[in-house]
Amino acid sequence: MRCVFFVVCSLWKVGEAVLIGAALYIMAAELSDLTVTAQLFEYTMLRKSVTESFGAAVSSLNAAHLTDGVIRRSKRMMLDTLGVGLLGTSSPVFNVVLQHGKMYQSKENSSVWGRPGTFLPPYYAAFVNGVAVHSMDFDDTWHPATHPSGAVLPALLALAETLHSKPSGLELLLAFNVGLEVQGRLLRFSKQAHNIPKRFHPPAVVGVMGSAAATAKLLGLSPTQSMAAMAIACSSAGAPMANAATQTKPLHLGNAARRGLEASQLALLGLEGNKQILDLESGFGVFYQDYIPQHLAEVTPNGHYRWVLEDQDIAFKRFPAHLGMHWVADAAVNVRTQILTEDPNADLRQIKRITLRVPSSRYIDRPIPDTEHQARHSFQFNCCSALLDGEVTVDSFSSKMMNRKSLRELLHKVHLENPEDNPASFEKMYCEIMVEMARGETHTARCNTFYGHWRKPLSQEHLVRKFKTNASTVLTSGAADGIVQIIENLEKIPDCSVLGSYMQFHKHVTQREQSYYSASV
Amino acid sequence: TLTSTLTSTTRRQHALQRTAPEETVTSSFGRFIQGVQPSHLSPKVIQRSKRMVTTEVFDLALQHCQHMYAPDDISFVYGRNGTKLSPTLAAFVNGVAVHSMDFDDTWHPATHPSGAVLPALLAISDMLPKNSKPRGVDLLLAFNVGIEIQGRLLRFSNEARNIPKRFHPPTVVGTMGSAAACARLLSLDPTQCSNALAIAASLSGAPMANAATQSKPLHIGNASRLGLEAALLASRGLEASPLILDAVPGVAGFSAFYEDYAPQPLPSPEEVEMHSFLLEEQDMAFKRFPAHLGMHWVADAAATVHKALMDLPIRSISPNMVQDILLRVPHSKYINRPYPESEHQARHSFQFNACTALLDGEVTVQSFQNEAVLRPELYELLSRVRVEHPQDNPANFNRMYAEVEVTLVSGDVFRGRCDTFYGHWRNPLSEESLKKKFRNNAGAVLTPDRVDALVQAVDELEYLDDCTPLLTPLQ
């Protein structure tokens, strides 16, 4: 007779979810022959691990869980993302990665945005389109800070085009939101994540996880496979901040999109990773110094699910630069108005000194930026552009505008201060500008919440206008309108892959032509 | 006013300084990669690196690539006659193969340097047209550049000297090494080489938690392919941070992967008469069986005990004889597994390898197959194992040891200790042992004549005008 007894003599928690018990494992071949061996081993008891809760959620969330608020907000995000992506197809970095991607042939094809007749394997389509989305730093920003949509939408659309049974608009919407939700939840596992990042660029950390989750959803992976997708994706997470403000930054989004997609595909083939990937400090925890993972709420088929997007809206940019620049621009425009109101003929070259009171963040503090990428990450540059022109636009970052004498001169007059009460957090920061004129008078303005921030969201009209302005640089106006319509009615669209075709309705080139674009486009 | 004038002046000065040598760590690396020549390779380095050139997950990764990507008649897949993939995917799949059984080389500070570099280089070689194949010495040089860069980067952090806890080293330095090696083979200019490294940094880093899982081999596969991609992107003009390797306060570059990071510039090859490759001073460990390096110490220690037990009249080892097995090993969570459940876990289990060696006298490739892993006698032994972490046993491949102490039911105690296993850099595998390992491995998939051809090609590598003799037998 064999008996096995577990006597749990002490329990303690390691991490939030995994219970480790010291059990006296009593095994007996015969009752008279008792061998008592103390063993320390991990086992999950009644509670699932954090990782499992994510796998379960990704797999089980369904369309019924999407609330109206979440649907509305996420559709705005999709529209904005497509628009900035289209605009981005004109960027040099997009051209580089497209040439790179063209090295690879495929049986399956997904559309490259803005390039009629150009298709790539979904992995590379996701990559190049993701790069396009972030190429000009024009895409959405969330709190805690990341650019969530660019990591997810390109992967989903690329995948959708290759599925035999095309997903509906509603399925796309659901998968998209799963991708956002996972990112939002992961970002809340660390307090460090609430501030402007210093070490790892957030889209590279959570973006790939979001892409994995979203594509897992679209592929209909089981909870176990969904977990595996995230575990595999975790080994593709992380890129250092130093490459922000360089031409390589857009690749962070492109890579997140493609590697998350790949993770799902590998999981579908049966590849496994660490089943506790989100629970362990040596897992997803490596990217943070303070990592406290939490379970996702249980998902019941007909129950209510509280999405992060419901509680925390997103910021859309009005011009293509780092989010921090938007506070500066709004404050600068305000000061400019003050100056011109007092004296409509005021000559801004008469400005003697500009004091900028902003949060301390090294990678957006650039007195004299050299490249367009640096300019998009420069408090000083955006301040001066807004002062001179009354606004910052796409064109503000062209070489012509960047090299203006008047701008260069003004840049030399800017001084940065980092007040103690101005934290490097998109939720709490402000910008104060004080301009001292030649004759001694000063003008001050402060911006706490720029227009487009989640506290002061862009109106639907302005959002659609931004999309159309961007899209019409590449697409026919008919196609642009078509996309607006599709997104507006997304829940009712039977086949979401039509979006891919619309994204190729170039205004100058028709499908029959297969042109190759030079890097100077 | 004054401050901003100073700022702009400093920036202008800084811009001027850019033309002077060695002003950033990053650019020094770029210059090294481009400037180093075959003449800088010493005989010892050549010999050591040739030894390195001379190893399910693999199947899965291959299947993935074939499913996703149509045949691109460019780069071959190891041991799969007629199977070709695009260069980066070939590098990926072959890299996965190299690390699939944790059988590949290990260096100090800890990483698996070759698996990240060689597949990418071979993929490039395949990619180049027939009459422009690199010479053997070019391949060897590029390989050494890839190894050297990894070694240099690992020395920028004290943390790197110990068995890793956070990021799996091949994913941190391996990607960089691959980028460097590929940049070299593609003859990129110094700026492009620096950019390749910087682009690669954004593709580096994977958490330790996936070690001891089926995903671990992908770490090497990815390092290889992503480094290659980084080099290819750099060759097309993509730019990234020029300070990626430098320590810039407030903005993390490569330093993101370490808590303590103190970079040093590489001396320019023209400046020093003979660039001293790290491989010269620090040799490589080659594994005798496919498991984590730490397992080799316990296996050798347990084998000693096995031998002693076999000398007893009873001449066999049965779990019933054994009362207690005590292992004195360094503290390292991911290789401390009392009851491994998969082959991957078994390769990362002090307990499993000790017990296997106790039972069989050695650990081999077959020890990790299902029948062996699930043996009841093994399980019996496993249940008798205790682990201790002596203070004087650091989690460091240069200083650790393993002690296996077996207490028999009869009361007798047998102890074995291993300070340096055979295959460690302090006690390197002989040429004969290394070639034997190679033949056993390669012979599992290649015909004998191809195996011989490979041995010969590597032997003569630096003399080959064209590395085709190395490429052909691998297909």
XYZ file of C-alpha atoms in Angstrom, chain A residues 195-202 240-242 360-361 363 424, chain B residues 250-253 256:
20
model
C 7.258 58.773 -15.533
C 8.906 59.727 -18.753
C 11.180 56.772 -19.402
C 14.954 56.759 -18.977
C 16.055 53.232 -19.653
C 13.887 51.208 -21.980
C 11.618 52.710 -24.577
C 8.126 51.642 -23.468
C 17.249 51.365 -24.939
C 16.113 54.981 -24.814
C 19.297 56.161 -26.482
C 13.788 67.349 -16.342
C 14.177 64.842 -19.125
C 16.417 63.162 -24.148
C 8.544 64.108 -15.738
C 19.638 60.242 -17.975
C 19.380 58.368 -21.262
C 20.186 54.705 -21.300
C 21.894 53.153 -24.276
C 20.043 49.750 -20.090
